[in-house]
Amino acid sequence: MRRITIKDLSKFLSLSTSTISRALLHDKNVNEETRKRVLDAAEKLGYKPNLTALNLQSGQSRTIGFVVPEMITPFSSSVLKGIQNILYPLGYRIIITQSDEDPLIERKNLQLMEEFNVDAIIINLCHETHNNDLYQNIMDQGTPLIFFDRIPHKSLDVSKVIIDDSIKASLMVEYLIKTGRKRIVHIMGPSTIRNAVERVNGYKRILMKYNIFDENLIIHTDGMTFEHGKKAVKQLLNKNIEFDSIFAFSDTLAMGAMNFLLEQKVRIPEEVAIASFSGTELSSMVYPQLTSVQQPLEKMGEEAAKLALDKIKNSTASSQAILMDAELIYRAST
């Protein structure tokens, strides 16, 4: 069966091919009645758009790049849902890549986005400084970069959606202190990302305030998997370091630590209380459920999408920083 073309739609509707092209791209200069006629006819005749040809006519790809460290946990997918809430009704498509926490893979993914000629890129980076030169080059070429959660070094002027990691970490640690905990471990994320440094600073500030800070209770990790959380706790036990609670950089680290402690017959929260940062659905899918700093991930995605649209409309517009609130959710693990 012959493929239906824009020329067929033009003949069927007695409209110019340019009008039909604009209607298919949801151009604001095409009135709603005409757009509906075109879309109804396209469905009736079985028209399948050649998006590459349409985008060449419009000068835009109508695609947005989404570059993240991982798509395994619900974190990135929740943000993606927010992005879709804003962009899908406007006719945008989203190209998704993950770096596996490797800045070299992230670099290749960003270069791939350039090849696809995306209109903007929304990114959660995996290293604060490693790809700064590429970020700057992409923006210099006119492609907006919007950062969320993890942001590049302050030397780059970028639009971003963030949480006050230090303050929220401080509040969670202070909560643990007020429940009677004094030997609070922090399982830290990789120091190559801003959030890890911000959260450990918030942790330190409160423990110093109460004069109970102990450097030995900070466990450094080079990753954020369940296994990294397990290894962190094993390290504490092997060194015979006493602790009565854990505040972990992420849900995955907290869950890895908690599962290992439960295997060792350690009672949670009676003997060790556990809290985390991120607050994805994982927090409520384990037993006991995790106390956590819950970030508004879907809303973060929506704000990032809005920033991308602003930059697409005006690439010279000033960069914006959207600071979002996060909620402390108290559950059975503390």
Short mmCIF file of N, CA, C and O in Angstrom, two decimals, residues 9 24 36-48:
data_model
loop_
_atom_site.label_atom_id
_atom_site.label_comp_id
_atom_site.label_asym_id
_atom_site.label_seq_id
_atom_site.Cartn_x
_atom_site.Cartn_y
_atom_site.Cartn_z
N LEU A 9 -2.56 14.84 1.66
CA LEU A 9 -3.37 15.60 2.60
C LEU A 9 -3.76 16.96 2.00
O LEU A 9 -4.88 17.44 2.18
N LEU A 24 0.85 20.11 11.51
CA LEU A 24 1.38 18.85 12.07
C LEU A 24 2.44 19.11 13.14
O LEU A 24 2.65 18.29 14.03
N LYS A 36 -7.08 20.97 13.71
CA LYS A 36 -7.91 19.80 13.97
C LYS A 36 -8.30 19.11 12.66
O LYS A 36 -8.31 17.88 12.58
N ARG A 37 -8.61 19.89 11.65
CA ARG A 37 -8.96 19.32 10.33
C ARG A 37 -7.79 18.49 9.79
O ARG A 37 -7.98 17.38 9.28
N VAL A 38 -6.59 19.05 9.92
CA VAL A 38 -5.40 18.36 9.42
C VAL A 38 -5.15 17.07 10.18
O VAL A 38 -4.91 16.01 9.59
N LEU A 39 -5.23 17.14 11.51
CA LEU A 39 -4.96 15.95 12.33
C LEU A 39 -6.02 14.88 12.10
O LEU A 39 -5.71 13.68 12.05
N ASP A 40 -7.28 15.29 11.97
CA ASP A 40 -8.36 14.33 11.71
C ASP A 40 -8.16 13.66 10.36
O ASP A 40 -8.34 12.43 10.22
N ALA A 41 -7.78 14.44 9.35
CA ALA A 41 -7.57 13.88 8.01
C ALA A 41 -6.37 12.95 8.01
O ALA A 41 -6.38 11.89 7.35
N ALA A 42 -5.32 13.33 8.73
CA ALA A 42 -4.13 12.49 8.80
C ALA A 42 -4.47 11.13 9.40
O ALA A 42 -4.01 10.08 8.92
N GLU A 43 -5.30 11.15 10.44
CA GLU A 43 -5.70 9.88 11.07
C GLU A 43 -6.59 9.07 10.14
O GLU A 43 -6.43 7.85 10.01
N LYS A 44 -7.51 9.74 9.45
CA LYS A 44 -8.44 9.06 8.56
C LYS A 44 -7.73 8.39 7.39
O LYS A 44 -8.04 7.25 7.02
N LEU A 45 -6.75 9.09 6.83
CA LEU A 45 -6.05 8.57 5.65
C LEU A 45 -4.86 7.68 6.01
O LEU A 45 -4.25 7.07 5.13
N GLY A 46 -4.53 7.64 7.30
CA GLY A 46 -3.41 6.80 7.74
C GLY A 46 -2.06 7.42 7.46
O GLY A 46 -1.08 6.72 7.20
N TYR A 47 -2.01 8.75 7.56
CA TYR A 47 -0.74 9.46 7.31
C TYR A 47 0.24 9.26 8.46
O TYR A 47 -0.11 9.41 9.63
N LYS A 48 1.46 8.90 8.14
CA LYS A 48 2.55 8.78 9.12
C LYS A 48 3.58 9.85 8.80
O LYS A 48 4.17 9.84 7.71
#
